[in-house]
mmCIF file of C-alpha atoms in Angstrom:
data_model
loop_
_atom_site.group_PDB
_atom_site.id
_atom_site.type_symbol
_atom_site.label_atom_id
_atom_site.label_comp_id
_atom_site.label_asym_id
_atom_site.label_seq_id
_atom_site.Cartn_x
_atom_site.Cartn_y
_atom_site.Cartn_z
ATOM 1 C CA MET A 8 119.562 -70.354 71.688
ATOM 2 C CA ILE A 9 117.992 -72.881 74.025
ATOM 3 C CA ASP A 10 119.689 -76.198 74.785
ATOM 4 C CA THR A 11 116.779 -78.365 73.640
ATOM 5 C CA ALA A 12 118.333 -81.565 74.951
ATOM 6 C CA LYS A 13 118.589 -80.194 78.495
ATOM 7 C CA LEU A 14 115.146 -78.631 78.320
ATOM 8 C CA ALA A 15 113.571 -81.839 77.011
ATOM 9 C CA ALA A 16 115.236 -83.837 79.779
ATOM 10 C CA TRP A 17 113.910 -81.409 82.400
ATOM 11 C CA MET A 18 110.414 -81.543 80.889
ATOM 12 C CA ASP A 19 110.534 -85.353 81.042
ATOM 13 C CA GLU A 20 111.566 -85.188 84.715
ATOM 14 C CA GLN A 21 108.470 -83.048 85.336
ATOM 15 C CA ASN A 22 106.292 -85.609 83.500
ATOM 16 C CA LEU A 23 105.012 -82.933 81.161
ATOM 17 C CA PRO A 24 102.940 -83.851 78.078
ATOM 18 C CA GLY A 25 104.939 -85.154 75.123
ATOM 19 C CA LYS A 26 107.425 -87.019 77.273
ATOM 20 C CA GLY A 27 110.091 -88.697 75.152
ATOM 21 C CA GLU A 28 109.068 -86.973 71.913
ATOM 22 C CA PRO A 29 111.406 -84.637 69.967
ATOM 23 C CA LEU A 30 111.322 -81.031 71.154
ATOM 24 C CA GLU A 31 111.144 -78.230 68.596
ATOM 25 C CA THR A 32 111.679 -74.579 69.520
ATOM 26 C CA LYS A 33 110.755 -71.415 67.634
ATOM 27 C CA PHE A 34 111.789 -67.917 68.710
ATOM 28 C CA LEU A 35 108.726 -65.683 69.079
ATOM 29 C CA SER A 36 109.996 -62.461 70.597
ATOM 30 C CA GLY A 37 112.461 -60.996 73.038
ATOM 31 C CA GLY A 38 114.786 -58.216 74.023
ATOM 32 C CA THR A 39 117.184 -57.303 76.803
ATOM 33 C CA GLN A 40 114.847 -58.491 79.593
ATOM 34 C CA ASN A 41 113.152 -61.658 78.344
ATOM 35 C CA GLU A 42 112.981 -64.104 75.472
ATOM 36 C CA ILE A 43 109.954 -66.161 74.450
ATOM 37 C CA TYR A 44 110.031 -69.401 72.458
ATOM 38 C CA LYS A 45 107.267 -71.657 71.209
ATOM 39 C CA LEU A 46 107.819 -75.281 72.227
ATOM 40 C CA THR A 47 106.345 -78.177 70.284
ATOM 41 C CA ARG A 48 106.452 -81.853 71.291
ATOM 42 C CA GLY A 49 104.224 -83.899 69.074
ATOM 43 C CA GLU A 50 100.712 -82.514 69.493
ATOM 44 C CA HIS A 51 101.616 -80.531 72.619
ATOM 45 C CA VAL A 52 102.424 -76.839 72.310
ATOM 46 C CA SER A 53 103.599 -74.486 75.050
ATOM 47 C CA VAL A 54 105.711 -71.362 75.489
ATOM 48 C CA ILE A 55 108.882 -70.806 77.502
ATOM 49 C CA ARG A 56 109.839 -67.412 78.933
ATOM 50 C CA LEU A 57 113.330 -66.754 80.269
ATOM 51 C CA PRO A 58 115.899 -63.955 80.489
ATOM 52 C CA PRO A 59 118.607 -63.800 77.804
ATOM 53 C CA ALA A 60 122.080 -64.843 78.860
ATOM 54 C CA ALA A 61 123.260 -61.224 79.151
ATOM 55 C CA ALA A 62 120.376 -60.030 81.348
ATOM 56 C CA PRO A 63 121.195 -58.987 84.939
ATOM 57 C CA ALA A 64 121.172 -61.778 87.519
ATOM 58 C CA ASN A 65 118.113 -60.338 89.254
ATOM 59 C CA ARG A 66 115.986 -61.099 86.191
ATOM 60 C CA ASP A 67 115.932 -64.712 87.395
ATOM 61 C CA ASP A 68 114.088 -63.508 90.492
ATOM 62 C CA GLY A 69 111.832 -61.465 88.211
ATOM 63 C CA ILE A 70 110.955 -64.529 86.161
ATOM 64 C CA MET A 71 109.950 -66.460 89.259
ATOM 65 C CA ARG A 72 107.924 -63.469 90.421
ATOM 66 C CA GLU A 73 106.033 -63.480 87.110
ATOM 67 C CA TRP A 74 105.455 -67.199 87.518
ATOM 68 C CA ARG A 75 103.827 -66.693 90.918
ATOM 69 C CA ILE A 76 101.326 -64.261 89.386
ATOM 70 C CA ILE A 77 100.478 -66.485 86.426
ATOM 71 C CA GLU A 78 100.076 -69.495 88.709
ATOM 72 C CA ALA A 79 97.841 -67.448 91.045
ATOM 73 C CA LEU A 80 95.559 -66.491 88.156
ATOM 74 C CA ASP A 81 94.563 -70.095 87.545
ATOM 75 C CA GLY A 82 90.956 -70.573 88.592
ATOM 76 C CA THR A 83 90.122 -66.867 88.309
ATOM 77 C CA ASP A 84 88.073 -64.985 85.714
ATOM 78 C CA VAL A 85 91.160 -63.106 84.498
ATOM 79 C CA PRO A 86 92.145 -64.071 80.932
ATOM 80 C CA HIS A 87 95.666 -65.444 81.263
ATOM 81 C CA THR A 88 98.126 -67.966 79.921
ATOM 82 C CA LYS A 89 97.942 -71.374 81.574
ATOM 83 C CA ALA A 90 100.645 -72.020 84.171
ATOM 84 C CA ILE A 91 102.470 -75.248 83.280
ATOM 85 C CA ALA A 92 105.791 -75.468 85.157
ATOM 86 C CA ALA A 93 108.682 -73.350 86.401
ATOM 87 C CA CYS A 94 112.360 -73.882 87.127
ATOM 88 C CA SER A 95 114.516 -71.697 89.380
ATOM 89 C CA ASP A 96 117.539 -73.990 88.970
ATOM 90 C CA THR A 97 119.866 -72.061 86.640
ATOM 91 C CA SER A 98 121.971 -75.173 86.001
ATOM 92 C CA VAL A 99 119.313 -76.423 83.569
ATOM 93 C CA LEU A 100 119.361 -73.619 80.970
ATOM 94 C CA GLY A 101 121.602 -71.031 82.592
ATOM 95 C CA ARG A 102 118.617 -68.910 83.633
ATOM 96 C CA ALA A 103 115.392 -69.377 85.550
ATOM 97 C CA PHE A 104 112.402 -70.002 83.311
ATOM 98 C CA TYR A 105 108.762 -70.989 83.212
ATOM 99 C CA LEU A 106 106.453 -72.724 80.762
ATOM 100 C CA MET A 107 102.974 -71.431 80.007
ATOM 101 C CA GLY A 108 100.200 -72.317 77.650
ATOM 102 C CA PHE A 109 100.346 -71.190 74.041
ATOM 103 C CA VAL A 110 97.721 -68.544 73.282
ATOM 104 C CA ASP A 111 95.922 -69.080 70.000
ATOM 105 C CA GLY A 112 95.198 -65.431 69.328
ATOM 106 C CA TRP A 113 96.575 -62.154 68.102
ATOM 107 C CA SER A 114 98.236 -59.071 69.536
ATOM 108 C CA PRO A 115 97.539 -55.433 68.630
ATOM 109 C CA MET A 116 101.322 -55.169 68.303
ATOM 110 C CA ASP A 117 101.215 -57.458 65.260
ATOM 111 C CA ASN A 118 102.016 -54.842 62.619
ATOM 112 C CA LYS A 119 100.519 -52.319 65.098
ATOM 113 C CA LYS A 120 97.076 -52.508 63.596
ATOM 114 C CA TRP A 121 93.767 -54.213 64.215
ATOM 115 C CA LYS A 122 92.983 -57.555 62.685
ATOM 116 C CA GLU A 123 89.875 -58.149 60.610
ATOM 117 C CA PRO A 124 86.975 -57.884 61.177
ATOM 118 C CA PHE A 125 87.950 -55.079 63.581
ATOM 119 C CA THR A 126 89.678 -52.990 60.922
ATOM 120 C CA SER A 127 86.610 -52.520 58.744
ATOM 121 C CA ASP A 128 83.893 -52.536 61.418
ATOM 122 C CA PRO A 129 84.237 -49.654 63.934
ATOM 123 C CA GLU A 130 81.433 -50.987 66.110
ATOM 124 C CA LEU A 131 83.190 -54.321 66.561
ATOM 125 C CA ARG A 132 86.422 -52.429 67.306
ATOM 126 C CA ARG A 133 84.780 -50.754 70.313
ATOM 127 C CA GLY A 134 84.553 -54.192 71.866
ATOM 128 C CA LEU A 135 88.353 -54.467 71.879
ATOM 129 C CA ALA A 136 88.563 -51.418 74.124
ATOM 130 C CA PHE A 137 85.830 -52.579 76.493
ATOM 131 C CA GLN A 138 87.568 -55.958 76.764
ATOM 132 C CA LEU A 139 90.822 -54.179 77.554
ATOM 133 C CA ALA A 140 89.151 -52.283 80.408
ATOM 134 C CA GLU A 141 87.442 -55.434 81.610
ATOM 135 C CA GLY A 142 90.745 -57.298 81.879
ATOM 136 C CA ILE A 143 92.138 -55.127 84.664
ATOM 137 C CA ALA A 144 88.734 -54.765 86.278
ATOM 138 C CA LEU A 145 88.680 -58.547 86.707
ATOM 139 C CA LEU A 146 92.319 -58.516 87.825
ATOM 140 C CA SER A 147 91.473 -56.037 90.580
ATOM 141 C CA LYS A 148 88.961 -58.528 92.011
ATOM 142 C CA VAL A 149 91.440 -61.402 92.483
ATOM 143 C CA ASP A 150 91.744 -62.438 96.136
ATOM 144 C CA TRP A 151 95.512 -62.012 96.269
ATOM 145 C CA GLN A 152 95.722 -63.021 99.924
ATOM 146 C CA ALA A 153 93.885 -66.289 99.345
ATOM 147 C CA LYS A 154 96.287 -66.906 96.433
ATOM 148 C CA GLY A 155 99.296 -66.585 98.758
ATOM 149 C CA LEU A 156 100.642 -63.335 97.304
ATOM 150 C CA GLN A 157 100.960 -61.476 100.613
ATOM 151 C CA ASP A 158 104.687 -60.914 100.066
ATOM 152 C CA LEU A 159 104.481 -60.011 96.373
ATOM 153 C CA GLY A 160 104.278 -56.288 97.082
ATOM 154 C CA ARG A 161 104.063 -53.837 99.957
ATOM 155 C CA PRO A 162 100.528 -52.466 99.889
ATOM 156 C CA ASP A 163 100.907 -50.754 103.262
ATOM 157 C CA GLY A 164 102.105 -47.220 102.530
ATOM 158 C CA PHE A 165 101.870 -47.771 98.757
ATOM 159 C CA HIS A 166 100.822 -44.218 97.926
ATOM 160 C CA GLU A 167 103.030 -42.634 100.564
ATOM 161 C CA ARG A 168 106.049 -44.209 98.845
ATOM 162 C CA GLN A 169 105.209 -43.294 95.254
ATOM 163 C CA VAL A 170 106.553 -39.742 95.128
ATOM 164 C CA THR A 171 109.606 -40.453 97.296
ATOM 165 C CA ARG A 172 110.506 -43.594 95.371
ATOM 166 C CA TRP A 173 110.189 -42.136 91.902
ATOM 167 C CA THR A 174 111.753 -38.747 92.625
ATOM 168 C CA SER A 175 114.741 -40.603 94.096
ATOM 169 C CA PHE A 176 114.841 -42.744 90.969
ATOM 170 C CA PHE A 177 114.736 -39.630 88.779
ATOM 171 C CA ASP A 178 117.586 -38.061 90.735
ATOM 172 C CA ARG A 179 119.739 -41.121 90.001
ATOM 173 C CA ILE A 180 119.143 -40.999 86.236
ATOM 174 C CA LYS A 181 118.741 -37.243 85.875
ATOM 175 C CA GLY A 182 120.325 -35.735 82.783
ATOM 176 C CA ARG A 183 118.141 -32.664 82.340
ATOM 177 C CA GLU A 184 115.427 -30.623 83.974
ATOM 178 C CA LEU A 185 111.812 -31.462 83.092
ATOM 179 C CA ASP A 186 109.346 -28.618 82.837
ATOM 180 C CA GLY A 187 106.323 -29.266 85.027
ATOM 181 C CA MET A 188 107.954 -31.800 87.329
ATOM 182 C CA ASP A 189 108.093 -29.512 90.365
ATOM 183 C CA GLU A 190 104.429 -28.534 89.976
ATOM 184 C CA SER A 191 103.119 -32.072 89.456
ATOM 185 C CA THR A 192 105.292 -33.474 92.260
ATOM 186 C CA ALA A 193 103.990 -30.820 94.659
ATOM 187 C CA TRP A 194 100.396 -31.589 93.614
ATOM 188 C CA LEU A 195 100.881 -35.308 94.277
ATOM 189 C CA ASN A 196 102.382 -34.567 97.686
ATOM 190 C CA ALA A 197 99.339 -32.458 98.539
ATOM 191 C CA HIS A 198 96.700 -34.990 97.441
ATOM 192 C CA LYS A 199 95.742 -38.595 98.100
ATOM 193 C CA PRO A 200 93.082 -41.073 96.890
ATOM 194 C CA LEU A 201 89.625 -41.161 98.440
ATOM 195 C CA ASP A 202 90.237 -44.785 99.348
ATOM 196 C CA PHE A 203 92.829 -47.483 98.824
ATOM 197 C CA ILE A 204 91.784 -51.081 98.361
ATOM 198 C CA PRO A 205 94.955 -53.121 97.687
ATOM 199 C CA GLY A 206 94.829 -55.532 94.801
ATOM 200 C CA LEU A 207 96.812 -57.315 92.146
ATOM 201 C CA MET A 208 97.997 -54.943 89.427
ATOM 202 C CA HIS A 209 99.808 -55.422 86.114
ATOM 203 C CA GLY A 210 101.988 -52.309 86.215
ATOM 204 C CA ASP A 211 102.156 -51.639 82.468
ATOM 205 C CA TYR A 212 98.621 -52.241 81.275
ATOM 206 C CA GLN A 213 97.890 -51.275 77.675
ATOM 207 C CA PHE A 214 96.963 -52.792 74.312
ATOM 208 C CA ALA A 215 100.602 -53.842 73.843
ATOM 209 C CA ASN A 216 100.340 -56.298 76.727
ATOM 210 C CA VAL A 217 97.177 -58.227 75.877
ATOM 211 C CA MET A 218 96.131 -60.785 73.285
ATOM 212 C CA PHE A 219 92.700 -61.288 71.744
ATOM 213 C CA LYS A 220 90.929 -64.408 70.506
ATOM 214 C CA GLU A 221 90.384 -64.763 66.793
ATOM 215 C CA GLY A 222 87.153 -63.483 65.280
ATOM 216 C CA ALA A 223 84.249 -61.423 66.534
ATOM 217 C CA PRO A 224 82.947 -60.375 68.940
ATOM 218 C CA ALA A 225 86.064 -59.084 70.673
ATOM 219 C CA GLN A 226 87.223 -61.359 73.465
ATOM 220 C CA LEU A 227 90.363 -61.007 75.533
ATOM 221 C CA ALA A 228 92.474 -64.164 75.333
ATOM 222 C CA ALA A 229 95.207 -63.293 77.834
ATOM 223 C CA ILE A 230 96.952 -60.514 79.696
ATOM 224 C CA VAL A 231 100.688 -60.989 79.146
ATOM 225 C CA ASP A 232 104.085 -59.604 80.240
ATOM 226 C CA TRP A 233 103.927 -59.485 84.031
ATOM 227 C CA GLU A 234 107.374 -57.948 84.636
ATOM 228 C CA MET A 235 105.888 -55.051 86.610
ATOM 229 C CA GLY A 236 103.171 -57.067 88.357
ATOM 230 C CA THR A 237 102.718 -56.447 92.078
ATOM 231 C CA VAL A 238 100.200 -56.004 94.853
ATOM 232 C CA GLY A 239 99.415 -52.304 94.931
ATOM 233 C CA ASP A 240 96.585 -50.054 93.801
ATOM 234 C CA PRO A 241 94.715 -51.475 90.773
ATOM 235 C CA LYS A 242 93.280 -48.061 89.897
ATOM 236 C CA LEU A 243 96.769 -47.015 88.830
ATOM 237 C CA ASP A 244 96.438 -49.663 86.081
ATOM 238 C CA LEU A 245 93.224 -47.944 84.992
ATOM 239 C CA ALA A 246 94.907 -44.540 84.843
ATOM 240 C CA TRP A 247 97.928 -46.008 83.056
ATOM 241 C CA MET A 248 95.623 -47.481 80.428
ATOM 242 C CA ILE A 249 93.695 -44.273 79.705
ATOM 243 C CA GLN A 250 96.210 -41.497 80.476
ATOM 244 C CA GLY A 251 96.900 -41.073 76.755
ATOM 245 C CA TRP A 252 93.400 -41.942 75.554
ATOM 246 C CA PRO A 253 92.081 -39.245 73.190
ATOM 247 C CA GLU A 254 89.308 -37.053 74.573
ATOM 248 C CA ASP A 255 87.429 -37.309 71.280
ATOM 249 C CA THR A 256 87.820 -40.664 69.555
ATOM 250 C CA SER A 257 85.890 -39.364 66.541
ATOM 251 C CA ALA A 258 88.533 -36.705 65.844
ATOM 252 C CA PRO A 259 91.121 -37.370 63.103
ATOM 253 C CA GLU A 260 94.011 -37.278 65.605
ATOM 254 C CA ALA A 261 92.575 -40.348 67.386
ATOM 255 C CA ALA A 262 93.975 -42.422 64.533
ATOM 256 C CA THR A 263 97.546 -41.306 65.268
ATOM 257 C CA SER A 264 97.570 -40.463 68.980
ATOM 258 C CA SER A 265 98.728 -43.958 69.919
ATOM 259 C CA TYR A 266 100.698 -46.862 68.438
ATOM 260 C CA VAL A 267 97.308 -48.256 67.367
ATOM 261 C CA ASP A 268 94.354 -46.551 65.710
ATOM 262 C CA LEU A 269 91.936 -45.428 68.451
ATOM 263 C CA SER A 270 89.439 -43.777 66.131
ATOM 264 C CA GLY A 271 85.869 -44.866 66.792
ATOM 265 C CA MET A 272 86.794 -46.359 70.158
ATOM 266 C CA PRO A 273 84.703 -45.748 73.298
ATOM 267 C CA SER A 274 85.287 -42.395 74.955
ATOM 268 C CA LYS A 275 87.582 -42.136 77.952
ATOM 269 C CA GLN A 276 84.524 -41.804 80.208
ATOM 270 C CA GLU A 277 82.932 -44.928 78.733
ATOM 271 C CA MET A 278 86.131 -46.852 79.473
ATOM 272 C CA VAL A 279 86.179 -45.589 83.058
ATOM 273 C CA ASP A 280 82.489 -46.382 83.549
ATOM 274 C CA HIS A 281 82.954 -49.927 82.260
ATOM 275 C CA TYR A 282 85.906 -50.485 84.596
ATOM 276 C CA ALA A 283 83.894 -49.183 87.545
ATOM 277 C CA LYS A 284 80.915 -51.394 86.708
ATOM 278 C CA VAL A 285 82.965 -54.594 86.440
ATOM 279 C CA SER A 286 85.426 -53.900 89.275
ATOM 280 C CA GLY A 287 82.932 -52.417 91.744
ATOM 281 C CA ARG A 288 85.464 -49.704 92.632
ATOM 282 C CA GLN A 289 84.675 -46.016 92.884
ATOM 283 C CA VAL A 290 86.500 -43.783 90.395
ATOM 284 C CA ASP A 291 85.643 -40.305 91.741
ATOM 285 C CA ASP A 292 89.322 -39.796 92.581
ATOM 286 C CA LEU A 293 90.589 -40.742 89.117
ATOM 287 C CA ASP A 294 92.268 -37.345 88.626
ATOM 288 C CA TYR A 295 94.786 -38.259 91.316
ATOM 289 C CA TYR A 296 95.692 -41.467 89.493
ATOM 290 C CA LEU A 297 95.913 -39.745 86.116
ATOM 291 C CA VAL A 298 98.423 -37.196 87.423
ATOM 292 C CA LEU A 299 100.404 -40.004 89.054
ATOM 293 C CA ALA A 300 100.336 -42.110 85.872
ATOM 294 C CA LYS A 301 101.484 -39.288 83.582
ATOM 295 C CA TRP A 302 104.173 -38.201 86.042
ATOM 296 C CA LYS A 303 105.447 -41.741 86.621
ATOM 297 C CA LEU A 304 105.421 -42.656 82.918
ATOM 298 C CA ALA A 305 107.480 -39.558 82.141
ATOM 299 C CA ILE A 306 110.118 -40.663 84.656
ATOM 300 C CA VAL A 307 110.127 -44.263 83.413
ATOM 301 C CA LEU A 308 110.586 -43.157 79.785
ATOM 302 C CA GLU A 309 113.234 -40.630 80.802
ATOM 303 C CA GLN A 310 115.391 -43.510 81.987
ATOM 304 C CA GLY A 311 115.140 -45.030 78.513
ATOM 305 C CA PHE A 312 116.060 -41.717 76.900
ATOM 306 C CA GLN A 313 119.075 -41.224 79.157
ATOM 307 C CA ARG A 314 120.348 -44.682 78.174
ATOM 308 C CA ALA A 315 119.330 -44.461 74.510
ATOM 309 C CA GLY A 316 122.733 -44.538 72.858
ATOM 310 C CA ASP A 317 122.091 -45.409 69.206
ATOM 311 C CA ASP A 318 118.630 -46.848 69.885
ATOM 312 C CA HIS A 319 116.279 -44.728 67.762
ATOM 313 C CA LYS A 320 113.183 -45.849 69.663
ATOM 314 C CA LEU A 321 114.640 -44.757 72.999
ATOM 315 C CA GLN A 322 115.923 -41.549 71.432
ATOM 316 C CA SER A 323 112.337 -40.701 70.462
ATOM 317 C CA PHE A 324 111.462 -40.530 74.159
ATOM 318 C CA GLY A 325 113.494 -37.323 74.282
ATOM 319 C CA SER A 326 110.560 -35.290 72.985
ATOM 320 C CA ILE A 327 107.782 -37.451 74.472
ATOM 321 C CA VAL A 328 108.922 -37.151 78.092
ATOM 322 C CA PRO A 329 108.700 -33.332 78.378
ATOM 323 C CA GLN A 330 105.214 -33.430 76.859
ATOM 324 C CA LEU A 331 104.113 -36.033 79.410
ATOM 325 C CA MET A 332 105.533 -34.168 82.385
ATOM 326 C CA ARG A 333 104.127 -30.836 81.247
ATOM 327 C CA GLY A 334 100.832 -32.629 80.641
ATOM 328 C CA ALA A 335 100.857 -33.991 84.192
ATOM 329 C CA ALA A 336 101.381 -30.485 85.592
ATOM 330 C CA ASP A 337 98.721 -28.903 83.379
ATOM 331 C CA PHE A 338 96.208 -31.622 84.199
ATOM 332 C CA ALA A 339 96.895 -31.213 87.923
ATOM 333 C CA ALA A 340 96.432 -27.456 87.661
ATOM 334 C CA SER A 341 93.115 -27.842 85.865
ATOM 335 C CA SER A 342 91.734 -30.513 88.197
ATOM 336 C CA ASP A 343 89.224 -29.610 90.880
ATOM 337 C CA TYR A 344 90.050 -32.747 92.870
ATOM 338 C CA LYS A 345 90.458 -31.708 96.520
ATOM 339 C CA SER A 346 91.273 -34.779 98.633
#
């Protein structure tokens, strides 16, 4: 629970809207890494994001890192939550936190299904996918240097570090062998992108981490959850988004291949073409990024599986991870990408 008296006093010190009025809080969502509450003071509504009390101490640094990204997005074309204020002083609420604008919209994670009119109109639903692709295309165009994010990531040597970093990570959490890992790792070591134009990237870009405005046509309201945000290679966001996209969205399995129904959505190639058009980036080397995305996602999910305990969701990763890693190896073997 949030100490509303302390938070209200801090908000008053910052001269935020609603000064002196009663503060009401409503829990929206949260887990082991972050908690989100809706804040209401009279007519003024905002959202606070902060780590739970039991989260590791470094999550405070993570919160302030997220804040820097959200603040940098102000004035850009990227749909985002408004940056309001941040506090790194843990004496206020016990953890670092930031306030952002409340998004009047909906998430595909709400009951894990589309909201009307997108449920009954497949053509309108296609717009949701194109908006998803457009979100990271716009993100890739942000002038991160002009926004003062030079120290947010380490773009120099980004790709050279990927295999070393994540194989070392896997070795630390390793609890079993993964079929296909040796082949896909060797393929990644033997290949590289055609070019590398550093940019701001989300790190976990998918339908679960965006919100849409109410009504049609589809319009992205905000990209959310910036825990993995960094300066790196934005095309990895593209590959992350489509690595599990069904080849044929008219096939029956498209309805069940993801946590949301992808039937009737644009094809994978249409998504890639739209990203390329909006971002201005070439995508001829996409195979490299798709292998990297599948391989990396398998390792990330393997950590969850190794720490699953009684968590049924994390336990389910036990069968998903081998499929991903084998898929990365098979895709690499079938690719004619030569760089």
